[in-house]
PDB file of C-alpha atoms in Angstrom:
ATOM      1  CA  UNK A   1     -35.567 -66.245 -36.538  1.00 75.00           C
ATOM      2  CA  UNK A   2     -35.640 -63.559 -39.239  1.00 72.00           C
ATOM      3  CA  UNK A   3     -32.198 -62.794 -40.623  1.00 76.00           C
ATOM      4  CA  UNK A   4     -30.755 -59.447 -39.512  1.00 92.00           C
ATOM      5  CA  UNK A   5     -29.318 -57.363 -42.340  1.00 95.00           C
ATOM      6  CA  UNK A   6     -26.275 -55.385 -41.189  1.00 97.00           C
ATOM      7  CA  UNK A   7     -26.108 -51.767 -42.372  1.00 97.00           C
ATOM      8  CA  UNK A   8     -24.184 -50.852 -45.517  1.00 97.00           C
ATOM      9  CA  UNK A   9     -21.831 -48.851 -43.329  1.00 96.00           C
ATOM     10  CA  UNK A  10     -20.564 -52.211 -41.986  1.00 97.00           C
ATOM     11  CA  UNK A  11     -21.063 -54.398 -45.052  1.00 97.00           C
ATOM     12  CA  UNK A  12     -18.930 -52.125 -47.235  1.00 97.00           C
ATOM     13  CA  UNK A  13     -15.764 -52.116 -45.091  1.00 98.00           C
ATOM     14  CA  UNK A  14     -16.117 -55.835 -44.335  1.00 98.00           C
ATOM     15  CA  UNK A  15     -16.598 -56.694 -48.002  1.00 97.00           C
ATOM     16  CA  UNK A  16     -13.682 -54.486 -48.974  1.00 97.00           C
ATOM     17  CA  UNK A  17     -11.383 -56.073 -46.372  1.00 98.00           C
ATOM     18  CA  UNK A  18     -12.405 -59.580 -47.439  1.00 97.00           C
ATOM     19  CA  UNK A  19     -11.663 -58.656 -51.042  1.00 96.00           C
ATOM     20  CA  UNK A  20      -8.440 -56.731 -50.364  1.00 96.00           C
ATOM     21  CA  UNK A  21      -6.912 -59.625 -48.451  1.00 96.00           C
ATOM     22  CA  UNK A  22      -8.679 -62.462 -50.295  1.00 96.00           C
ATOM     23  CA  UNK A  23      -9.973 -63.811 -47.012  1.00 97.00           C
ATOM     24  CA  UNK A  24     -12.740 -66.086 -48.290  1.00 97.00           C
ATOM     25  CA  UNK A  25     -12.385 -68.600 -51.104  1.00 96.00           C
ATOM     26  CA  UNK A  26     -14.973 -70.769 -52.767  1.00 96.00           C
ATOM     27  CA  UNK A  27     -15.703 -73.857 -50.676  1.00 97.00           C
ATOM     28  CA  UNK A  28     -14.196 -72.535 -47.444  1.00 98.00           C
ATOM     29  CA  UNK A  29     -15.533 -73.832 -44.145  1.00 98.00           C
ATOM     30  CA  UNK A  30     -15.290 -70.899 -41.729  1.00 98.00           C
ATOM     31  CA  UNK A  31     -15.352 -71.187 -37.943  1.00 98.00           C
ATOM     32  CA  UNK A  32     -16.144 -67.902 -36.206  1.00 98.00           C
ATOM     33  CA  UNK A  33     -14.690 -67.271 -32.766  1.00 97.00           C
ATOM     34  CA  UNK A  34     -17.795 -66.061 -30.919  1.00 96.00           C
ATOM     35  CA  UNK A  35     -17.129 -64.472 -27.527  1.00 91.00           C
ATOM     36  CA  UNK A  36     -20.626 -63.064 -27.204  1.00 93.00           C
ATOM     37  CA  UNK A  37     -19.347 -59.492 -27.389  1.00 93.00           C
ATOM     38  CA  UNK A  38     -20.652 -56.880 -29.811  1.00 96.00           C
ATOM     39  CA  UNK A  39     -17.776 -57.406 -32.262  1.00 97.00           C
ATOM     40  CA  UNK A  40     -18.066 -61.142 -32.807  1.00 97.00           C
ATOM     41  CA  UNK A  41     -21.887 -61.064 -32.812  1.00 97.00           C
ATOM     42  CA  UNK A  42     -21.829 -58.324 -35.441  1.00 98.00           C
ATOM     43  CA  UNK A  43     -19.356 -60.337 -37.513  1.00 98.00           C
ATOM     44  CA  UNK A  44     -21.644 -63.359 -37.246  1.00 98.00           C
ATOM     45  CA  UNK A  45     -24.457 -61.456 -38.949  1.00 98.00           C
ATOM     46  CA  UNK A  46     -22.128 -59.914 -41.538  1.00 98.00           C
ATOM     47  CA  UNK A  47     -20.842 -63.360 -42.531  1.00 98.00           C
ATOM     48  CA  UNK A  48     -24.364 -64.776 -42.581  1.00 97.00           C
ATOM     49  CA  UNK A  49     -25.434 -61.957 -44.906  1.00 97.00           C
ATOM     50  CA  UNK A  50     -22.458 -62.558 -47.213  1.00 97.00           C
ATOM     51  CA  UNK A  51     -23.159 -66.287 -47.142  1.00 96.00           C
ATOM     52  CA  UNK A  52     -26.646 -65.579 -48.510  1.00 95.00           C
ATOM     53  CA  UNK A  53     -25.703 -62.942 -51.081  1.00 94.00           C
ATOM     54  CA  UNK A  54     -22.031 -63.219 -52.103  1.00 93.00           C
ATOM     55  CA  UNK A  55     -21.047 -65.058 -55.307  1.00 92.00           C
ATOM     56  CA  UNK A  56     -18.582 -67.208 -53.371  1.00 92.00           C
ATOM     57  CA  UNK A  57     -20.032 -70.234 -51.567  1.00 96.00           C
ATOM     58  CA  UNK A  58     -18.797 -71.013 -48.068  1.00 98.00           C
ATOM     59  CA  UNK A  59     -19.997 -72.758 -44.912  1.00 98.00           C
ATOM     60  CA  UNK A  60     -20.171 -71.042 -41.533  1.00 98.00           C
ATOM     61  CA  UNK A  61     -20.009 -72.338 -37.982  1.00 98.00           C
ATOM     62  CA  UNK A  62     -19.313 -70.640 -34.652  1.00 98.00           C
ATOM     63  CA  UNK A  63     -17.604 -71.571 -31.428  1.00 96.00           C
ATOM     64  CA  UNK A  64     -17.212 -70.140 -27.949  1.00 95.00           C
ATOM     65  CA  UNK A  65     -14.354 -70.830 -25.564  1.00 91.00           C
ATOM     66  CA  UNK A  66     -15.447 -70.403 -21.951  1.00 86.00           C
ATOM     67  CA  UNK A  67     -12.323 -69.484 -19.922  1.00 82.00           C
ATOM     68  CA  UNK A  68     -14.242 -70.359 -16.740  1.00 78.00           C
ATOM     69  CA  UNK A  69     -13.982 -66.854 -15.361  1.00 76.00           C
ATOM     70  CA  UNK A  70     -16.530 -65.768 -12.788  1.00 74.00           C
ATOM     71  CA  UNK A  71     -19.155 -63.564 -14.396  1.00 73.00           C
ATOM     72  CA  UNK A  72     -18.859 -64.899 -17.937  1.00 80.00           C
ATOM     73  CA  UNK A  73     -22.252 -66.404 -18.793  1.00 83.00           C
ATOM     74  CA  UNK A  74     -22.368 -67.618 -22.423  1.00 87.00           C
ATOM     75  CA  UNK A  75     -25.320 -70.001 -21.974  1.00 87.00           C
ATOM     76  CA  UNK A  76     -27.766 -67.949 -24.057  1.00 90.00           C
ATOM     77  CA  UNK A  77     -25.547 -68.165 -27.125  1.00 95.00           C
ATOM     78  CA  UNK A  78     -26.460 -71.824 -27.716  1.00 95.00           C
ATOM     79  CA  UNK A  79     -30.227 -71.287 -28.264  1.00 96.00           C
ATOM     80  CA  UNK A  80     -29.487 -68.096 -30.235  1.00 96.00           C
ATOM     81  CA  UNK A  81     -27.224 -69.938 -32.695  1.00 96.00           C
ATOM     82  CA  UNK A  82     -29.747 -72.765 -32.908  1.00 96.00           C
ATOM     83  CA  UNK A  83     -32.469 -70.287 -33.921  1.00 96.00           C
ATOM     84  CA  UNK A  84     -30.151 -68.863 -36.569  1.00 96.00           C
ATOM     85  CA  UNK A  85     -29.365 -72.345 -37.854  1.00 96.00           C
ATOM     86  CA  UNK A  86     -25.607 -71.902 -37.420  1.00 97.00           C
ATOM     87  CA  UNK A  87     -23.617 -74.965 -36.241  1.00 98.00           C
ATOM     88  CA  UNK A  88     -22.249 -74.153 -32.786  1.00 97.00           C
ATOM     89  CA  UNK A  89     -19.351 -75.601 -30.821  1.00 97.00           C
ATOM     90  CA  UNK A  90     -18.729 -74.873 -27.153  1.00 95.00           C
ATOM     91  CA  UNK A  91     -15.543 -75.591 -25.231  1.00 92.00           C
ATOM     92  CA  UNK A  92     -14.839 -74.845 -21.557  1.00 87.00           C
ATOM     93  CA  UNK A  93     -11.209 -74.507 -20.473  1.00 83.00           C
ATOM     94  CA  UNK A  94      -9.920 -73.402 -17.022  1.00 77.00           C
ATOM     95  CA  UNK A  95      -7.805 -70.667 -18.597  1.00 73.00           C
ATOM     96  CA  UNK A  96      -7.882 -68.315 -15.612  1.00 71.00           C
ATOM     97  CA  UNK A  97      -6.770 -71.101 -13.287  1.00 71.00           C
ATOM     98  CA  UNK A  98      -3.923 -72.127 -15.600  1.00 73.00           C
ATOM     99  CA  UNK A  99      -2.846 -68.504 -16.068  1.00 66.00           C
ATOM    100  CA  UNK A 100      -1.957 -68.160 -12.400  1.00 67.00           C
ATOM    101  CA  UNK A 101       0.614 -70.947 -12.753  1.00 69.00           C
ATOM    102  CA  UNK A 102       1.833 -70.711 -16.349  1.00 63.00           C
ATOM    103  CA  UNK A 103       1.437 -67.309 -17.961  1.00 60.00           C
ATOM    104  CA  UNK A 104       4.850 -65.903 -16.972  1.00 58.00           C
ATOM    105  CA  UNK A 105       5.429 -62.263 -17.960  1.00 58.00           C
ATOM    106  CA  UNK A 106       2.491 -62.057 -20.360  1.00 59.00           C
ATOM    107  CA  UNK A 107      -0.548 -60.000 -19.471  1.00 61.00           C
ATOM    108  CA  UNK A 108      -3.604 -62.083 -18.660  1.00 64.00           C
ATOM    109  CA  UNK A 109      -5.334 -60.763 -21.789  1.00 68.00           C
ATOM    110  CA  UNK A 110      -2.586 -61.812 -24.196  1.00 70.00           C
ATOM    111  CA  UNK A 111      -2.106 -65.193 -22.507  1.00 69.00           C
ATOM    112  CA  UNK A 112      -5.839 -65.869 -22.498  1.00 75.00           C
ATOM    113  CA  UNK A 113      -6.152 -64.899 -26.183  1.00 78.00           C
ATOM    114  CA  UNK A 114      -3.359 -67.305 -27.112  1.00 80.00           C
ATOM    115  CA  UNK A 115      -4.889 -70.154 -25.139  1.00 83.00           C
ATOM    116  CA  UNK A 116      -8.323 -69.533 -26.647  1.00 86.00           C
ATOM    117  CA  UNK A 117      -6.841 -69.472 -30.124  1.00 89.00           C
ATOM    118  CA  UNK A 118      -5.165 -72.828 -29.501  1.00 90.00           C
ATOM    119  CA  UNK A 119      -8.504 -74.328 -28.452  1.00 93.00           C
ATOM    120  CA  UNK A 120     -10.146 -72.879 -31.567  1.00 95.00           C
ATOM    121  CA  UNK A 121      -7.401 -74.342 -33.785  1.00 96.00           C
ATOM    122  CA  UNK A 122      -7.982 -77.776 -32.264  1.00 95.00           C
ATOM    123  CA  UNK A 123     -11.752 -77.540 -32.713  1.00 96.00           C
ATOM    124  CA  UNK A 124     -11.415 -76.297 -36.299  1.00 97.00           C
ATOM    125  CA  UNK A 125      -9.256 -79.301 -37.174  1.00 97.00           C
ATOM    126  CA  UNK A 126     -11.550 -81.761 -35.436  1.00 97.00           C
ATOM    127  CA  UNK A 127     -14.661 -80.378 -37.125  1.00 97.00           C
ATOM    128  CA  UNK A 128     -13.184 -79.933 -40.601  1.00 98.00           C
ATOM    129  CA  UNK A 129     -12.975 -76.122 -40.799  1.00 98.00           C
ATOM    130  CA  UNK A 130     -10.103 -74.585 -42.758  1.00 98.00           C
ATOM    131  CA  UNK A 131     -10.616 -70.910 -41.819  1.00 98.00           C
ATOM    132  CA  UNK A 132     -10.908 -69.233 -38.410  1.00 98.00           C
ATOM    133  CA  UNK A 133     -12.642 -65.824 -38.384  1.00 98.00           C
ATOM    134  CA  UNK A 134     -11.897 -63.378 -35.558  1.00 97.00           C
ATOM    135  CA  UNK A 135     -13.713 -60.155 -34.684  1.00 97.00           C
ATOM    136  CA  UNK A 136     -10.927 -57.620 -34.119  1.00 96.00           C
ATOM    137  CA  UNK A 137     -11.638 -54.223 -35.687  1.00 98.00           C
ATOM    138  CA  UNK A 138      -9.657 -51.132 -36.700  1.00 98.00           C
ATOM    139  CA  UNK A 139      -9.594 -49.750 -33.160  1.00 97.00           C
ATOM    140  CA  UNK A 140      -8.041 -53.020 -31.928  1.00 95.00           C
ATOM    141  CA  UNK A 141      -5.378 -52.874 -34.639  1.00 97.00           C
ATOM    142  CA  UNK A 142      -4.545 -49.265 -33.797  1.00 97.00           C
ATOM    143  CA  UNK A 143      -4.211 -50.100 -30.096  1.00 95.00           C
ATOM    144  CA  UNK A 144      -1.938 -53.056 -30.898  1.00 93.00           C
ATOM    145  CA  UNK A 145       0.147 -50.847 -33.203  1.00 96.00           C
ATOM    146  CA  UNK A 146       0.740 -48.286 -30.450  1.00 95.00           C
ATOM    147  CA  UNK A 147       1.423 -50.933 -27.813  1.00 91.00           C
ATOM    148  CA  UNK A 148       4.015 -52.545 -30.043  1.00 91.00           C
ATOM    149  CA  UNK A 149       5.724 -49.231 -30.834  1.00 94.00           C
ATOM    150  CA  UNK A 150       5.585 -47.824 -27.289  1.00 92.00           C
ATOM    151  CA  UNK A 151       6.402 -50.955 -25.307  1.00 87.00           C
ATOM    152  CA  UNK A 152       7.851 -53.524 -27.708  1.00 87.00           C
ATOM    153  CA  UNK A 153      10.143 -51.372 -29.827  1.00 92.00           C
ATOM    154  CA  UNK A 154       8.607 -52.836 -32.991  1.00 92.00           C
ATOM    155  CA  UNK A 155       6.276 -51.690 -35.739  1.00 93.00           C
ATOM    156  CA  UNK A 156       3.613 -54.373 -35.940  1.00 94.00           C
ATOM    157  CA  UNK A 157      -0.077 -54.998 -35.495  1.00 96.00           C
ATOM    158  CA  UNK A 158      -2.587 -57.797 -36.044  1.00 95.00           C
ATOM    159  CA  UNK A 159      -2.575 -59.400 -39.486  1.00 97.00           C
ATOM    160  CA  UNK A 160      -5.709 -59.191 -41.596  1.00 98.00           C
ATOM    161  CA  UNK A 161      -5.182 -62.662 -43.094  1.00 97.00           C
ATOM    162  CA  UNK A 162      -2.460 -65.213 -42.367  1.00 96.00           C
ATOM    163  CA  UNK A 163      -1.751 -68.905 -41.912  1.00 95.00           C
ATOM    164  CA  UNK A 164      -1.054 -70.476 -38.549  1.00 94.00           C
ATOM    165  CA  UNK A 165       2.410 -71.857 -37.810  1.00 92.00           C
ATOM    166  CA  UNK A 166       1.400 -75.362 -38.904  1.00 93.00           C
ATOM    167  CA  UNK A 167       0.084 -73.999 -42.187  1.00 94.00           C
ATOM    168  CA  UNK A 168      -3.188 -75.936 -42.060  1.00 95.00           C
ATOM    169  CA  UNK A 169      -5.536 -73.089 -41.047  1.00 97.00           C
ATOM    170  CA  UNK A 170      -6.085 -69.575 -42.331  1.00 97.00           C
ATOM    171  CA  UNK A 171      -7.001 -66.846 -39.851  1.00 97.00           C
ATOM    172  CA  UNK A 172      -9.042 -63.895 -41.104  1.00 98.00           C
ATOM    173  CA  UNK A 173     -10.190 -60.624 -39.556  1.00 98.00           C
ATOM    174  CA  UNK A 174     -12.959 -59.219 -41.789  1.00 98.00           C
ATOM    175  CA  UNK A 175     -13.556 -56.184 -39.538  1.00 98.00           C
ATOM    176  CA  UNK A 176     -10.092 -54.612 -39.872  1.00 98.00           C
ATOM    177  CA  UNK A 177     -11.577 -51.598 -41.696  1.00 98.00           C
ATOM    178  CA  UNK A 178     -14.568 -51.201 -39.343  1.00 98.00           C
ATOM    179  CA  UNK A 179     -14.693 -48.927 -36.315  1.00 98.00           C
ATOM    180  CA  UNK A 180     -15.672 -50.157 -32.880  1.00 97.00           C
ATOM    181  CA  UNK A 181     -18.442 -47.569 -32.576  1.00 97.00           C
ATOM    182  CA  UNK A 182     -20.042 -48.855 -35.792  1.00 97.00           C
ATOM    183  CA  UNK A 183     -20.212 -52.343 -34.306  1.00 98.00           C
ATOM    184  CA  UNK A 184     -21.602 -51.007 -31.030  1.00 97.00           C
ATOM    185  CA  UNK A 185     -24.304 -49.073 -32.889  1.00 97.00           C
ATOM    186  CA  UNK A 186     -25.310 -52.110 -34.950  1.00 98.00           C
ATOM    187  CA  UNK A 187     -25.393 -54.446 -31.936  1.00 97.00           C
ATOM    188  CA  UNK A 188     -27.600 -51.999 -30.038  1.00 97.00           C
ATOM    189  CA  UNK A 189     -29.989 -51.205 -32.891  1.00 97.00           C
ATOM    190  CA  UNK A 190     -30.365 -54.875 -33.872  1.00 97.00           C
ATOM    191  CA  UNK A 191     -30.861 -56.014 -30.286  1.00 96.00           C
ATOM    192  CA  UNK A 192     -28.058 -58.552 -30.460  1.00 96.00           C
ATOM    193  CA  UNK A 193     -27.740 -60.683 -27.298  1.00 94.00           C
ATOM    194  CA  UNK A 194     -24.456 -59.116 -26.232  1.00 94.00           C
ATOM    195  CA  UNK A 195     -22.820 -60.602 -23.161  1.00 89.00           C
ATOM    196  CA  UNK A 196     -21.744 -57.558 -21.184  1.00 77.00           C
ATOM    197  CA  UNK A 197     -18.129 -57.439 -20.003  1.00 63.00           C
ATOM    198  CA  UNK A 198     -17.604 -60.803 -21.652  1.00 51.00           C
ATOM    199  CA  UNK A 199     -14.164 -61.184 -20.089  1.00 57.00           C
ATOM    200  CA  UNK A 200     -14.561 -59.835 -16.542  1.00 49.00           C
ATOM    201  CA  UNK A 201     -10.953 -60.584 -15.580  1.00 53.00           C
ATOM    202  CA  UNK A 202      -9.717 -58.185 -18.248  1.00 54.00           C
ATOM    203  CA  UNK A 203     -11.951 -55.428 -16.906  1.00 46.00           C
ATOM    204  CA  UNK A 204     -10.673 -55.956 -13.374  1.00 49.00           C
ATOM    205  CA  UNK A 205      -7.019 -55.782 -14.382  1.00 49.00           C
ATOM    206  CA  UNK A 206      -5.584 -52.472 -15.676  1.00 49.00           C
ATOM    207  CA  UNK A 207      -4.071 -53.057 -19.119  1.00 70.00           C
ATOM    208  CA  UNK A 208      -1.788 -51.279 -21.552  1.00 78.00           C
ATOM    209  CA  UNK A 209      -4.552 -51.699 -24.133  1.00 82.00           C
ATOM    210  CA  UNK A 210      -7.007 -49.686 -22.021  1.00 85.00           C
ATOM    211  CA  UNK A 211      -4.451 -46.893 -21.785  1.00 89.00           C
ATOM    212  CA  UNK A 212      -3.915 -46.914 -25.564  1.00 92.00           C
ATOM    213  CA  UNK A 213      -7.669 -46.827 -26.133  1.00 94.00           C
ATOM    214  CA  UNK A 214      -7.971 -43.741 -23.947  1.00 94.00           C
ATOM    215  CA  UNK A 215      -5.028 -42.124 -25.732  1.00 96.00           C
ATOM    216  CA  UNK A 216      -6.630 -42.715 -29.134  1.00 97.00           C
ATOM    217  CA  UNK A 217      -9.946 -41.289 -27.960  1.00 97.00           C
ATOM    218  CA  UNK A 218      -8.195 -38.132 -26.813  1.00 97.00           C
ATOM    219  CA  UNK A 219      -6.234 -37.782 -30.065  1.00 96.00           C
ATOM    220  CA  UNK A 220      -9.271 -38.394 -32.263  1.00 97.00           C
ATOM    221  CA  UNK A 221     -11.123 -35.593 -30.494  1.00 97.00           C
ATOM    222  CA  UNK A 222      -8.540 -33.239 -32.048  1.00 96.00           C
ATOM    223  CA  UNK A 223      -8.036 -35.096 -35.355  1.00 97.00           C
ATOM    224  CA  UNK A 224     -11.091 -36.584 -37.040  1.00 96.00           C
ATOM    225  CA  UNK A 225      -8.858 -38.253 -39.677  1.00 97.00           C
ATOM    226  CA  UNK A 226      -6.762 -40.089 -37.093  1.00 97.00           C
ATOM    227  CA  UNK A 227      -7.913 -43.626 -37.885  1.00 97.00           C
ATOM    228  CA  UNK A 228      -7.770 -43.022 -41.619  1.00 97.00           C
ATOM    229  CA  UNK A 229      -4.108 -42.055 -41.359  1.00 97.00           C
ATOM    230  CA  UNK A 230      -3.374 -44.862 -38.900  1.00 97.00           C
ATOM    231  CA  UNK A 231      -4.877 -47.377 -41.322  1.00 97.00           C
ATOM    232  CA  UNK A 232      -2.634 -46.024 -44.066  1.00 96.00           C
ATOM    233  CA  UNK A 233       0.383 -46.409 -41.761  1.00 96.00           C
ATOM    234  CA  UNK A 234      -0.573 -49.943 -40.728  1.00 97.00           C
ATOM    235  CA  UNK A 235      -1.440 -51.389 -44.151  1.00 95.00           C
ATOM    236  CA  UNK A 236       2.057 -52.794 -44.835  1.00 94.00           C
ATOM    237  CA  UNK A 237       2.005 -54.423 -41.386  1.00 96.00           C
ATOM    238  CA  UNK A 238      -1.429 -56.009 -41.840  1.00 96.00           C
ATOM    239  CA  UNK A 239      -0.448 -57.967 -44.933  1.00 89.00           C
ATOM    240  CA  UNK A 240       1.832 -60.999 -45.124  1.00 74.00           C
ATOM    241  CA  UNK A 241       2.388 -60.302 -48.815  1.00 58.00           C
ATOM    242  CA  UNK A 242       3.028 -56.705 -49.826  1.00 38.00           C
ATOM    243  CA  UNK A 243       3.453 -57.533 -53.517  1.00 34.00           C
ATOM    244  CA  UNK A 244      -0.096 -58.413 -54.554  1.00 41.00           C
ATOM    245  CA  UNK A 245      -1.146 -57.972 -58.158  1.00 34.00           C
ATOM    246  CA  UNK A 246      -4.378 -56.371 -59.287  1.00 28.00           C
ATOM    247  CA  UNK A 247      -7.205 -58.883 -58.956  1.00 35.00           C
ATOM    248  CA  UNK A 248     -10.973 -59.035 -59.098  1.00 39.00           C
ATOM    249  CA  UNK A 249     -12.912 -58.195 -55.937  1.00 43.00           C
ATOM    250  CA  UNK A 250     -15.216 -61.205 -55.450  1.00 51.00           C
ATOM    251  CA  UNK A 251     -17.474 -59.261 -53.088  1.00 53.00           C
ATOM    252  CA  UNK A 252     -17.620 -55.903 -54.889  1.00 49.00           C
ATOM    253  CA  UNK A 253     -17.041 -56.638 -58.568  1.00 45.00           C
ATOM    254  CA  UNK A 254     -14.317 -53.957 -58.674  1.00 49.00           C
ATOM    255  CA  UNK A 255     -10.582 -54.064 -59.171  1.00 45.00           C
ATOM    256  CA  UNK A 256      -7.948 -52.754 -56.846  1.00 44.00           C
ATOM    257  CA  UNK A 257      -4.225 -52.862 -56.251  1.00 40.00           C
ATOM    258  CA  UNK A 258      -3.752 -53.585 -52.578  1.00 40.00           C
ATOM    259  CA  UNK A 259      -0.926 -51.369 -51.408  1.00 32.00           C
TER     260      UNK A 259
END
């Protein structure tokens, strides 16, 4: 299969995020969490492009966790990854079934995400990966920020780069500067094999996140700079270390002070 080059409009924010938060280091073995949605499939091709062209050498694999929810059909991902030549790991876990008995007060979405992440941690360790890459983008971070402020009484959002509790894996989110619509446009124009509604249970259950998404859409219609200002507000929350020194950007060749 011919490699798909992502547009510069995606490569620039991904490269900048990777550099700002020093996400990828020479010799890393990166496992991408691949749901089959537009975000993770776009990130797959971004990382493949960087693997071919960036000065830092790293290995890339992908994995899918099937939560065994009716309607989720990830079967076509296996031949697609094989054509791309990317090592692929597949795990099926009865997450929906377990959720009914064990998830407590959590929403299904948050409980499912935590269970999937645990399965990915286990697979990364077993297969010798030291970095887990996830596909959340700026819209996801903004929604999490509002949910935390409105419902949790805290100012927090997803981290761009952090270590797990055991300290043996790094988790990175290279798309934290990218907009969801950019990823949707790329997936459509490139003909990526997107699995529609890749978590049907989430679409059947009303969520706080869906409400926050609608709220942000409404606000952005009146303020075109909304996500730029939200990113500025969230930067201190995205970083585990707010006292970084100036350093070289391995993916851009520029210098920056990450504030």
